[in-house]
Coordinates of C-alpha atoms and ligand atoms in Angstrom, one line a residue:
M1 CA -1.3 -17.9 19.2
A2 CA 0.4 -16.0 16.3
Q3 CA -1.0 -12.6 15.3
R4 CA -2.6 -12.5 11.9
V5 CA -2.6 -9.8 9.3
V6 CA -4.4 -9.3 6.0
V7 CA -2.3 -7.6 3.3
T8 CA -3.9 -6.4 0.1
G9 CA -2.0 -6.1 -3.2
A10 CA 0.3 -8.9 -2.1
S11 CA 1.1 -10.4 -5.5
S12 CA 4.0 -8.0 -6.2
G13 CA 6.1 -5.1 -5.0
I14 CA 5.5 -3.6 -1.5
G15 CA 2.7 -6.0 -0.7
A16 CA 4.7 -9.2 -1.3
A17 CA 7.7 -7.8 0.6
T18 CA 5.3 -6.9 3.5
V19 CA 4.0 -10.5 3.6
R20 CA 7.6 -11.8 3.7
R21 CA 8.6 -9.4 6.5
F22 CA 5.5 -10.2 8.6
T23 CA 6.4 -13.9 8.1
E24 CA 9.9 -13.2 9.3
I25 CA 8.7 -11.8 12.6
G26 CA 6.3 -14.7 13.2
W27 CA 3.0 -13.3 12.1
D28 CA 0.5 -15.4 10.1
T29 CA -0.5 -13.6 6.9
V30 CA -3.5 -13.5 4.5
A31 CA -2.3 -12.4 1.1
V32 CA -4.9 -10.7 -1.2
A33 CA -4.7 -9.9 -4.9
R34 CA -6.3 -10.8 -8.2
R35 CA -3.5 -13.0 -9.7
E36 CA -3.7 -16.4 -8.2
D37 CA -0.4 -17.8 -9.6
R38 CA 1.6 -15.2 -7.9
L39 CA -0.2 -15.6 -4.6
Q40 CA 0.4 -19.4 -4.8
Q41 CA 4.1 -18.8 -5.3
L42 CA 4.1 -16.5 -2.2
A43 CA 2.2 -19.1 -0.2
Q44 CA 4.8 -21.8 -1.0
E45 CA 7.5 -19.4 0.1
T46 CA 5.9 -17.9 3.2
G47 CA 3.0 -20.1 4.3
C48 CA 0.6 -17.2 3.8
L49 CA -3.1 -17.9 3.1
P50 CA -3.6 -16.8 -0.5
V51 CA -7.0 -15.2 -1.2
V52 CA -7.9 -14.1 -4.7
C53 CA -10.0 -11.0 -4.5
D54 CA -10.6 -7.9 -6.6
I55 CA -11.0 -5.2 -4.0
T56 CA -13.2 -3.2 -6.3
D57 CA -15.8 -6.0 -6.3
E58 CA -18.0 -5.7 -3.2
A59 CA -19.2 -9.3 -3.3
Q60 CA -15.6 -10.5 -3.5
V61 CA -14.6 -8.3 -0.6
A62 CA -17.5 -9.7 1.5
Q63 CA -16.3 -13.2 0.7
L64 CA -12.7 -12.1 1.7
A65 CA -13.9 -11.0 5.1
E66 CA -15.8 -14.3 5.6
T67 CA -12.8 -16.3 4.6
V68 CA -10.6 -14.4 7.0
R69 CA -13.1 -14.9 9.9
E70 CA -13.5 -18.6 9.1
T71 CA -9.8 -19.3 9.0
G72 CA -8.8 -17.7 12.3
G73 CA -9.6 -14.0 12.1
A74 CA -7.1 -11.1 12.1
T75 CA -5.7 -8.3 14.3
G76 CA -4.0 -6.5 11.4
L77 CA -5.0 -5.0 8.0
V78 CA -2.6 -3.4 5.5
N79 CA -4.5 -1.6 2.7
N80 CA -1.7 -1.7 0.1
A81 CA -3.4 -2.5 -3.2
G82 CA -3.4 0.4 -5.5
G83 CA -1.5 2.2 -8.3
A84 CA -1.4 4.9 -10.9
I85 CA -2.5 5.1 -14.5
G86 CA -1.1 7.6 -16.8
L87 CA 0.9 10.9 -16.7
D88 CA -1.6 13.2 -18.2
R89 CA -2.5 16.8 -17.7
V90 CA -5.8 17.3 -16.0
E91 CA -7.4 18.6 -19.2
D92 CA -6.2 15.6 -21.2
A93 CA -6.9 12.8 -18.7
S94 CA -9.4 9.9 -19.2
N95 CA -12.3 9.9 -16.9
D96 CA -12.3 6.1 -17.1
E97 CA -8.7 5.9 -15.9
W98 CA -9.5 8.4 -13.1
R99 CA -12.4 6.2 -12.0
R100 CA -10.2 3.1 -12.0
M101 CA -7.7 4.9 -9.8
F102 CA -10.4 6.0 -7.4
E103 CA -12.0 2.5 -7.4
V104 CA -8.8 0.8 -6.2
N105 CA -7.0 3.5 -4.2
V106 CA -10.0 4.9 -2.4
I107 CA -13.2 3.0 -2.7
G108 CA -11.5 -0.4 -2.6
L109 CA -9.6 0.7 0.5
R110 CA -12.8 1.8 2.2
S111 CA -14.7 -1.3 1.2
V112 CA -12.0 -3.7 2.5
T113 CA -11.7 -1.7 5.7
A114 CA -15.5 -1.7 6.3
A115 CA -15.8 -5.4 5.6
L116 CA -12.9 -6.4 7.9
L117 CA -13.6 -4.1 10.8
P118 CA -16.0 -6.5 12.5
V119 CA -13.3 -9.2 12.2
L120 CA -10.6 -6.8 13.5
R121 CA -12.9 -6.0 16.4
E122 CA -13.3 -9.7 17.2
G123 CA -9.4 -9.9 17.1
A124 CA -9.2 -6.8 19.4
T125 CA -11.6 -8.4 21.8
R126 CA -9.5 -11.6 21.9
D127 CA -6.0 -10.0 21.9
G128 CA -6.6 -6.6 23.3
W129 CA -5.8 -4.5 20.1
A130 CA -5.8 -4.4 16.4
S131 CA -4.1 -2.2 13.7
I132 CA -5.0 -0.8 10.3
L133 CA -2.3 0.7 8.1
N134 CA -3.1 2.4 4.8
L135 CA -0.3 2.6 2.2
T136 CA -0.7 6.0 0.5
S137 CA 2.0 8.0 -1.2
T138 CA 3.9 11.3 -1.0
A139 CA 1.6 12.0 -4.0
G140 CA -1.1 12.3 -1.4
H141 CA 0.9 15.0 0.5
G142 CA 2.1 17.3 -2.3
V143 CA 1.3 17.9 -5.9
Y144 CA 3.3 17.6 -9.1
K145 CA 2.4 18.1 -12.8
H146 CA 0.8 15.4 -14.9
G147 CA -0.3 13.1 -12.1
G148 CA -3.6 14.7 -11.1
G149 CA -5.7 11.5 -11.0
Y150 CA -3.2 9.6 -8.8
I151 CA -2.5 12.6 -6.6
A152 CA -6.2 13.2 -6.1
A153 CA -6.8 9.5 -5.3
K154 CA -4.0 9.2 -2.8
S155 CA -5.0 12.6 -1.2
A156 CA -8.4 11.1 -0.7
A157 CA -6.9 7.9 0.8
H158 CA -5.0 10.1 3.2
A159 CA -8.2 12.0 4.1
V160 CA -10.1 8.7 4.6
T161 CA -7.3 7.5 7.0
E162 CA -7.6 10.6 9.1
V163 CA -11.4 10.4 9.2
L164 CA -11.3 6.7 10.2
R165 CA -8.9 7.4 13.1
L166 CA -11.4 10.0 14.4
E167 CA -14.3 7.6 14.0
L168 CA -12.5 4.7 15.8
A169 CA -11.5 6.9 18.8
G170 CA -12.2 5.0 22.0
E171 CA -11.6 1.6 20.4
P172 CA -8.2 -0.3 20.8
I173 CA -7.6 -0.1 17.1
R174 CA -4.8 2.0 15.8
V175 CA -5.1 3.7 12.3
M176 CA -1.8 4.4 10.6
E177 CA -0.6 5.7 7.2
L178 CA 2.7 5.1 5.4
A179 CA 3.4 7.4 2.5
P180 CA 6.4 6.4 0.5
G181 CA 8.2 8.4 -2.2
L182 CA 10.2 6.7 -4.9
V183 CA 10.1 2.9 -4.6
H184 CA 11.6 0.7 -7.3
T185 CA 9.0 -2.0 -7.8
E186 CA 8.7 -4.3 -10.8
E187 CA 5.2 -3.1 -11.9
F188 CA 4.3 0.3 -10.5
T189 CA 5.7 2.4 -13.4
L190 CA 4.8 -0.3 -15.9
N191 CA 1.2 -0.1 -14.9
R192 CA 1.4 3.7 -14.8
M193 CA 2.5 3.5 -18.5
R194 CA -0.4 1.2 -19.3
G195 CA 1.9 -1.9 -19.7
D196 CA 4.2 -0.2 -22.3
V197 CA 7.7 -1.5 -21.3
D198 CA 9.6 1.0 -23.6
A199 CA 7.6 4.0 -22.4
A200 CA 8.3 3.0 -18.7
A201 CA 12.0 2.6 -19.5
R202 CA 12.1 5.9 -21.3
L203 CA 10.9 7.7 -18.2
G204 CA 14.2 6.8 -16.6
I205 CA 12.7 7.2 -13.1
Y206 CA 15.0 4.8 -11.5
D207 CA 18.1 5.7 -13.5
D208 CA 21.1 7.2 -11.7
V209 CA 19.4 7.2 -8.3
E210 CA 19.1 4.9 -5.4
P211 CA 15.3 4.6 -4.7
L212 CA 13.7 2.8 -1.8
T213 CA 13.2 -1.0 -2.3
P214 CA 10.0 -2.8 -1.4
E215 CA 12.0 -4.4 1.5
D216 CA 12.8 -0.9 2.9
V217 CA 9.1 0.0 2.9
A218 CA 8.1 -3.3 4.4
R219 CA 10.7 -3.1 7.2
V220 CA 9.3 0.3 8.3
L221 CA 5.7 -0.7 7.7
V222 CA 6.0 -3.9 9.8
G223 CA 7.9 -1.9 12.5
T224 CA 4.8 0.2 13.1
F225 CA 3.0 -3.1 14.1
E226 CA 5.8 -4.0 16.4
Q227 CA 5.4 -0.9 18.6
P228 CA 3.6 -1.3 21.9
P229 CA -0.2 -1.4 21.1
H230 CA -0.8 2.0 22.7
V231 CA 1.6 3.7 20.2
N232 CA -0.1 4.9 17.0
Q233 CA 2.3 6.2 14.3
D234 CA -0.3 8.4 12.5
L235 CA 1.7 9.2 9.4
I236 CA 5.2 8.2 8.2
I237 CA 6.6 9.9 5.1
L238 CA 9.4 7.7 3.8
R239 CA 11.7 8.8 1.0
P240 CA 15.1 7.8 -0.3
V241 CA 17.8 10.2 0.8
A242 CA 18.2 11.3 -2.9
Q243 CA 14.7 12.6 -2.9
S244 CA 14.5 15.8 -0.8
S245 CA 10.9 16.3 -1.8
H246 CA 8.4 14.7 -4.2
V247 CA 9.6 17.1 -6.9
D248 CA 13.4 17.1 -6.1
T249 CA 15.2 13.9 -6.9
H250 CA 19.0 14.1 -7.1
K251 CA 20.5 12.1 -9.9
G252 CA 24.0 10.9 -9.5
P253 CA 26.2 10.0 -6.5
L254 CA 25.5 11.6 -3.1
V255 CA 28.7 13.4 -2.1
P256 CA 29.4 15.4 1.0
R257 CA 30.1 19.1 0.1
E258 CA 33.3 20.7 1.3
S259 CA 32.5 22.9 4.3
Ligands
NAP1 N1 6.2 2.1 -6.3 C1 6.2 3.4 -5.8 O1 7.0 4.2 -6.2 C2 5.1 3.7 -4.8 C3 5.3 4.9 -4.1 C4 4.3 5.3 -3.2 C5 3.2 4.6 -3.0 N2 3.0 3.4 -3.7 C6 1.8 2.7 -3.4 O2 2.1 1.5 -2.8 C7 1.2 0.4 -3.1 C8 1.9 -0.7 -3.7 O3 2.7 -0.3 -4.9 P1 3.7 -1.2 -5.6 O4 4.8 -0.3 -6.1 O5 4.1 -2.4 -4.8 O6 2.8 -1.6 -6.9 P2 2.6 -2.9 -7.7 O7 3.8 -3.8 -7.7 O8 2.0 -2.5 -9.0 O9 1.5 -3.7 -6.8 C9 0.2 -3.3 -6.7 C10 -0.6 -4.5 -6.1 O10 -1.9 -4.1 -6.0 C11 -2.7 -5.2 -6.5 N3 -4.0 -4.8 -7.0 C12 -4.2 -3.9 -8.0 N4 -5.5 -3.7 -8.3 C13 -6.1 -4.6 -7.4 C14 -7.5 -4.9 -7.2 N5 -8.4 -4.3 -7.9 N6 -7.8 -5.8 -6.3 C15 -6.8 -6.5 -5.6 N7 -5.5 -6.2 -5.7 C16 -5.2 -5.3 -6.7 C17 -1.8 -5.9 -7.5 O11 -2.1 -7.3 -7.7 P3 -3.0 -8.0 -8.8 O12 -2.7 -7.2 -10.1 O13 -2.5 -9.4 -8.8 O14 -4.4 -7.8 -8.4 C18 -0.4 -5.8 -6.9 O15 -0.2 -6.8 -6.0 C19 0.2 1.1 -4.1 O16 -0.9 1.5 -3.4 C20 1.0 2.3 -4.7 O17 0.1 3.3 -5.1 C21 3.9 3.0 -4.6

């Protein structure tokens, strides 16, 4: 029987690429997001089970867990849904936007994990093991100016991942974290700029640099699930070569220096 994984935030970017990659290696996937049309397109392409769910709504998350159980269970969970809103100084930020970032990046992640743990335990009882991977960010591992809400939320998601690993000790469930740097996805920066296409373009984040692609992230992410079950890759920091730290992005070609 094929292994089965639940991927949140599957309607675009890294999540959609992750569903495609799992499909390539023969896993069944459950694709979770709010936008049904996009999930349906992905389902036609990959055969995933699309489940519309707002992970910040507890009743919808409970229903998600029930749907996963009734349709064959799971041995994998990728908590990928998330994102940033705004590039404001701490003193200028909106509490409402900070709440929304915490709701999706931290509380939604906790909520989905808690709801699916019984299903993952059933999977581990059947197949011997299960895996959880949380998609955080290099923003959760170092600070920069004007991103306080997102940095605080992803730092919290990192902390939750570490606590969960401690709490699941003794069970055949690995708990992993993948923290990417600059990834060029269609919507991340657009959402960060509150849907303002011109403002997103003006930032020039992806200009004159080769960022990671969603496929790069998905390849590494799925690779962690392909390791023997006793191998737990606690934390992977994944950056493009052009980004030597979260605050140092080299613009222009990468050229060997003369020695
Ligand atoms: N792009 C980057 O540079 C980068 C770098 C490091 C980390 N990350 C992290 O990687 C993850 C994916 O990022 P991405 O670049 O692929 O972003 P994206 O293209 O904006 O995708 C975000 C996904 O999350 C889903 N989502 C948002 N709110 C949701 C909710 N309340 N309930 C269910 N699904 C929800 C969205 O789907 P719907 O709108 O259809 O619900 C979408 O599928 C995020 O956690 C992000 O913070 C991104």
